[in-house]
Coordinates of C-alpha atoms and ligand atoms in Angstrom, one line a residue:
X1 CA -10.2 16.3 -12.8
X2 CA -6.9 17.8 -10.9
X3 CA -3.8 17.9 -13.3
X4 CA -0.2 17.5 -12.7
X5 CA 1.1 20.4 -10.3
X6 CA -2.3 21.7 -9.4
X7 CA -2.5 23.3 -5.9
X8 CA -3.0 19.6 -3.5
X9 CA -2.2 22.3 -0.5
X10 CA -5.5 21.7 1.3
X11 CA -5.1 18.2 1.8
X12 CA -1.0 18.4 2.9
X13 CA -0.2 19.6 6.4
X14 CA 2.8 22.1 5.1
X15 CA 3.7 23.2 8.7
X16 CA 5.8 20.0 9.2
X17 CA 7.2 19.8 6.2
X18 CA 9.6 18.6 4.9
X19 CA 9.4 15.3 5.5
X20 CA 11.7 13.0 6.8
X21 CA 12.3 10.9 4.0
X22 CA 15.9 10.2 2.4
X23 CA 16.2 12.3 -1.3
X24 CA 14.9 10.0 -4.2
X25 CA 12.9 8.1 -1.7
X26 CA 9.5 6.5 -3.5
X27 CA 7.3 6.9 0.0
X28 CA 6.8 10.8 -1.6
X29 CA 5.6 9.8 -4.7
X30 CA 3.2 7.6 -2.9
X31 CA 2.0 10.3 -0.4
X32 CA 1.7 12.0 -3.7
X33 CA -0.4 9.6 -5.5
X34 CA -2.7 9.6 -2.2
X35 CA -3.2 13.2 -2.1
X36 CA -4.5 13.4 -5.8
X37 CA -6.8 10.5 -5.4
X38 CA -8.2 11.9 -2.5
X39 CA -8.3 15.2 -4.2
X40 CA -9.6 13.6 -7.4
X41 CA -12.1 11.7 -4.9
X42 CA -13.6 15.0 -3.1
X43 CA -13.4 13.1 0.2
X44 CA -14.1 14.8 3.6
X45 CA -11.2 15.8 5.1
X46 CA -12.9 15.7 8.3
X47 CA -14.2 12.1 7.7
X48 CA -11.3 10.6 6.2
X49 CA -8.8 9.0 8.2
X50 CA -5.0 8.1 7.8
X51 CA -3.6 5.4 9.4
X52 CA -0.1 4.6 9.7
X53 CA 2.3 1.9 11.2
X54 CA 5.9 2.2 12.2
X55 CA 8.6 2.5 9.9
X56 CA 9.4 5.0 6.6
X57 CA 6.1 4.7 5.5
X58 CA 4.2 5.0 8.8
X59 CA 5.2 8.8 9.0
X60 CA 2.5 9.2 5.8
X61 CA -0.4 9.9 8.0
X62 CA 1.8 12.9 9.4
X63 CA 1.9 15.0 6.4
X64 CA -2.4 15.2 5.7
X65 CA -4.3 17.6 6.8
X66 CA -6.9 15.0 7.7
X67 CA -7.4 12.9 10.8
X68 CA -4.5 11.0 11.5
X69 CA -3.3 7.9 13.8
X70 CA 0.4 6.9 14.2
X71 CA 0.0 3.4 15.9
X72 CA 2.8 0.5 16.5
X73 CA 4.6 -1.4 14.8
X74 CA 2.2 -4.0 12.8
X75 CA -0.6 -2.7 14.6
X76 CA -2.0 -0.3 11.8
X77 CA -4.7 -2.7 10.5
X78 CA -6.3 -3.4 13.9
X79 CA -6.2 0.5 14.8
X80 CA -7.8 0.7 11.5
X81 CA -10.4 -1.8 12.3
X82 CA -11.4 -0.2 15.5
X83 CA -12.1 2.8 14.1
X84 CA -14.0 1.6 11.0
X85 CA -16.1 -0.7 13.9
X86 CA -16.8 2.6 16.1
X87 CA -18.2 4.8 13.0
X88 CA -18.1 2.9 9.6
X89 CA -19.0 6.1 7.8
X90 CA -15.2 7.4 7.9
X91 CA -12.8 6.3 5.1
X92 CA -10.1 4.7 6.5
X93 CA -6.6 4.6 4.5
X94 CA -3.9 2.7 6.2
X95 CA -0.1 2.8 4.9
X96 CA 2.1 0.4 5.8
X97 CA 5.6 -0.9 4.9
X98 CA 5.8 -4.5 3.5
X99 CA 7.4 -5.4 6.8
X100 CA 4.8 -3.6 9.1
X101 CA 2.3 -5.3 6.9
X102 CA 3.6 -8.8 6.5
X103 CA 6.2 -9.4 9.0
X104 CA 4.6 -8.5 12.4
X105 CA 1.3 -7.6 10.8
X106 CA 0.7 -10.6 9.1
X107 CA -2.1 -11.7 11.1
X108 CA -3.7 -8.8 11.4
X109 CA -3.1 -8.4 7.6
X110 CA -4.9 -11.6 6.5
X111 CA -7.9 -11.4 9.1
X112 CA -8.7 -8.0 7.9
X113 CA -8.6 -9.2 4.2
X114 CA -10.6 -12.8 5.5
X115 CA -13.7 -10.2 7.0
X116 CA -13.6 -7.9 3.8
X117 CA -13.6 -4.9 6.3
X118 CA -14.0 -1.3 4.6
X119 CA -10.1 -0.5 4.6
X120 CA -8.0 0.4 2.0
X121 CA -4.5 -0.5 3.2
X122 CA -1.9 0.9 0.6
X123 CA 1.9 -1.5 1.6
X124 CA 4.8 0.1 0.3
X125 CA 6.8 -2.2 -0.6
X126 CA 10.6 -1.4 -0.8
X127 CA 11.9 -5.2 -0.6
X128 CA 13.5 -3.8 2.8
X129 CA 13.2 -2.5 6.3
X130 CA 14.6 1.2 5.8
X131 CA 14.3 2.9 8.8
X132 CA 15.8 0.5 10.9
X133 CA 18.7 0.3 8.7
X134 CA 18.0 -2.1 5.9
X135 CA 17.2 -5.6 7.0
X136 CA 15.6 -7.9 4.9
X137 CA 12.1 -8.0 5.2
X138 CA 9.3 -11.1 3.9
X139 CA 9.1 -9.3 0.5
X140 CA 13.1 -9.5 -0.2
X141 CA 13.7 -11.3 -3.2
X142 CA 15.6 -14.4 -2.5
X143 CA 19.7 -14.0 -2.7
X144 CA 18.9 -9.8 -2.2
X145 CA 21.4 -8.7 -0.5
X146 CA 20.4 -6.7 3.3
X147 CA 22.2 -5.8 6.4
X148 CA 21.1 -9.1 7.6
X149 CA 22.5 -10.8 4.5
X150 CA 25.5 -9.9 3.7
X151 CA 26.1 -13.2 1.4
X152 CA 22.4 -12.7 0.0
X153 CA 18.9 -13.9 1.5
X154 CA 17.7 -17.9 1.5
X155 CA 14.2 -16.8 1.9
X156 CA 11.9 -16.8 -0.9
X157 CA 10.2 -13.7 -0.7
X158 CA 6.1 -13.1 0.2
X159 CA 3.7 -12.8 -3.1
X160 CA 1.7 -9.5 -1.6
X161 CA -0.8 -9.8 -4.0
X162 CA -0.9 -14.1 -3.7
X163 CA -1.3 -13.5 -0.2
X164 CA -3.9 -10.9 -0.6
X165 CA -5.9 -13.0 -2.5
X166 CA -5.3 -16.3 -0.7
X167 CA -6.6 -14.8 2.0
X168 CA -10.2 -13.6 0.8
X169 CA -9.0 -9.6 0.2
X170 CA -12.2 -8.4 -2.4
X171 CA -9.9 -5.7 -3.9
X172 CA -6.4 -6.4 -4.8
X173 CA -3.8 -4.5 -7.1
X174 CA -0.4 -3.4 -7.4
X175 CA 1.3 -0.9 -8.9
X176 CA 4.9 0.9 -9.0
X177 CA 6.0 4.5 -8.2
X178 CA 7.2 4.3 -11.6
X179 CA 3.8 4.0 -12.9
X180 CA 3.0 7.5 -11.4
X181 CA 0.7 8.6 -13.4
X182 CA -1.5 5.6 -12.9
X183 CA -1.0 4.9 -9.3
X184 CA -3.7 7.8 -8.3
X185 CA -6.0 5.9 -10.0
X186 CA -5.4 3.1 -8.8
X187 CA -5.7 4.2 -5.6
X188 CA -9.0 6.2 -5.7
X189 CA -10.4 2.1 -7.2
X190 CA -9.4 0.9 -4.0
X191 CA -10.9 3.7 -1.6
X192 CA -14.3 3.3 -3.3
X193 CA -14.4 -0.2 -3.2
X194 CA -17.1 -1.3 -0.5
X195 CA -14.9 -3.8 1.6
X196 CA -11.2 -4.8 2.3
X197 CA -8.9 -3.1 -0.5
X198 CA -4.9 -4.0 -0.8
X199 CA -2.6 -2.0 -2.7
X200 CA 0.7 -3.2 -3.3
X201 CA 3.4 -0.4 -4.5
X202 CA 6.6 -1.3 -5.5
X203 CA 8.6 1.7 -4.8
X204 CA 12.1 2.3 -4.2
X205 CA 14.7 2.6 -1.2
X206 CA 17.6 4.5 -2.4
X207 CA 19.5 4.9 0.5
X208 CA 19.6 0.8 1.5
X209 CA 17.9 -1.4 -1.2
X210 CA 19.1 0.3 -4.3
X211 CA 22.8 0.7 -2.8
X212 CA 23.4 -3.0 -1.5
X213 CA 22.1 -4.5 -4.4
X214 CA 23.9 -2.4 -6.5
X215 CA 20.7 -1.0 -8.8
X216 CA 21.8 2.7 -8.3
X217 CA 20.1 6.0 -7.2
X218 CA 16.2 6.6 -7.6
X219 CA 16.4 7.3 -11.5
X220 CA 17.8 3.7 -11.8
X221 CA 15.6 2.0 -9.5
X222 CA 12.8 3.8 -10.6
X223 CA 13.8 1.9 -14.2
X224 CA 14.4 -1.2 -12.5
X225 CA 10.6 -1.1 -11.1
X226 CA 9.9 -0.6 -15.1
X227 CA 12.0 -3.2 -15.9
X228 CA 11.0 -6.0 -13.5
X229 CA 7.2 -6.0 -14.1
X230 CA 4.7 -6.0 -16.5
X231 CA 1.2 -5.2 -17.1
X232 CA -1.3 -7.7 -16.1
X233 CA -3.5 -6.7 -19.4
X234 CA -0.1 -8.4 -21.3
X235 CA 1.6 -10.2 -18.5
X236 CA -0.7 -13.7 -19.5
X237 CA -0.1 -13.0 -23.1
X238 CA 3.7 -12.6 -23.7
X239 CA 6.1 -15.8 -23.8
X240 CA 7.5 -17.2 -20.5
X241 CA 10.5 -16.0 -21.1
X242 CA 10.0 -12.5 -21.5
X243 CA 8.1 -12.5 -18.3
X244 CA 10.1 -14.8 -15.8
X245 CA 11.5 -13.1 -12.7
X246 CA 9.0 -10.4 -13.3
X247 CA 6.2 -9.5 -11.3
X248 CA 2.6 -8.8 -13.2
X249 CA 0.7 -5.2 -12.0
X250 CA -2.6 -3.8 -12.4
X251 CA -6.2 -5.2 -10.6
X252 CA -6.3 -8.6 -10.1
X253 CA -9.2 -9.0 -8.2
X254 CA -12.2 -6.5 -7.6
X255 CA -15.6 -8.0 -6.5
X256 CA -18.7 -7.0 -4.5
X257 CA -19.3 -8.8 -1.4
X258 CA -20.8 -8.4 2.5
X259 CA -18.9 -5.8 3.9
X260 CA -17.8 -6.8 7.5
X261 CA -18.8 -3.4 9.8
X262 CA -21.8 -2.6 8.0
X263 CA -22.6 -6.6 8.6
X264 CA -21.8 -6.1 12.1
X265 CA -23.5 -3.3 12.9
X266 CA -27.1 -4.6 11.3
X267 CA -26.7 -8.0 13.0
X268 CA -26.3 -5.6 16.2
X269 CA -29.7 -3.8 15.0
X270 CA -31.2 -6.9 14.1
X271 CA -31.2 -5.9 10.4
X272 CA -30.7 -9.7 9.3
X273 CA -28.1 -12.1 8.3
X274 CA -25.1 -11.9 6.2
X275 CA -24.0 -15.6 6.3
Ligands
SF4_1 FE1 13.0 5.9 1.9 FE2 14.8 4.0 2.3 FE3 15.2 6.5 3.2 FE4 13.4 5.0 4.4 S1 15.6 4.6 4.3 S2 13.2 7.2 3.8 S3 12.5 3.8 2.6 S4 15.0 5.8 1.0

């Protein structure tokens, strides 16, 4: 089992590092937790594949020395789904940012989850569109302030894991870049589950999030993540009012059914019926 500050080399493409994200930003820690669950999970480099959208979090797929795809903007997800259709023996990652996911992805977002296709698509979710400046996005919590709000949003904000599950996702968690120590894990779950996996991570923008709403540098934000949810295991035990306005994480849905390119690809063969 890889420890804390272990050589992760192998899996990292140092030649175009550093990367391009702001100091404090929480998209490292989650490139971070992917590289030890892949570590952790042995997989192929050469039959692993990173797929990324556009935005902060679509540059992940540039730093792993694995096979990589930067697609367009919301786009990740049916990039993802062609490649899992043309050779469902790869392992398909797919980062996204919660706009990329649920803004312009949406659709693509909830059909993947509806046909439970082999994916593990990992949103970051930084209640903002960083690098286009700080908009608010469908995960900004209502009366955030954004560069598109100046007197705070009116839009209630997108439950990623509701939405997950509404829409039929077999695998669905979330965790924080504060939890870092369990977000590996959490990831590696998701990558071995046999269909469509969501991760949600709540992770922190620094540069635009943290400084219009006044929450502070990484450190603080990193203890507002700690502050603002709650494990699932004691979320449904503790009194409303110790967890209102707080967000439960952990798994909250992991179950086995027909996996959608391995379906395909037997109906093709004539290998039967998956109705
Ligand atoms: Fe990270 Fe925000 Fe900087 Fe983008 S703009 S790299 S999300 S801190």
């Amino acid at each position: 089992m890889p420890r804390l500050g272990q050589d992760l080399s192998t899996y990292l493409r140092e030649a175009v590092m550093p990367t391009v994200w702001c100091p404090g930003c929480g998209h490292g820690n989650i490139a971070a937790a992917i590289t030890t669950a892949m570590k952790n999970l042995e997989l192929d480099l050469d039959k692993s594949v990173l797929v990324g959208g556009i935005g902060c979090s679509g540059r992940t797929p540039f730093y792993f020395n694995t096979n990589a795809m930067h697609t367009t903007h919301g786009r990740a997800l049916a990039f993802a789904t062609g490649i899992k259709m043309t050779n469902p023996s790869l392992t398909v990652l797919v980062t996204m940012g919660d706009g990329d996911a649920l803004a312009i992805g949406g659709n693509h977002f909830i059909h993947a989850a509806r046909r439970n296709i082999d994916l593990t698509a990992i949103i970051y979710n930084n209640s903002t569109y960083g690098m286009t400046g700080g908009q608010a996005a469908p995960t900004t919590p209502i009366g955030s302030f954004s560069t598109t709000s100046p007197l705070g949003t009116t839009d209630p904000a997108f439950d990623t894991v509701e939405l997950a599950l509404a829409a039929g996702a077999s695998f669905v968690a979330r965790g924080t870049t504060y939890d870092f120590l369990e977000l590996p894990q959490l990831i590696a779950k998701a990558v071995q589950h046999p269909g469509f996996a969501m991760v949600e991570v709540l992770t922190q923008c620094p540069t635009y999030y943290g400084r219009m709403n006044k929450i502070g540098d990484a450190t603080a934000m990193l203890g507002w993540e700690r502050d603002t949810t709650e494990p699932l295991t004691q979320f449904e035990h503790l009194p409303r009012e110790v967890v209102v306005g707080k967000r439960p994480i952990g798994i909250f849905r992991e179950e086995i059914r027909s996996e959608y390119s391995r379906a395909y690809h037997e109906r093709l063969t004539g290998g039967g019926s998956h109705v």
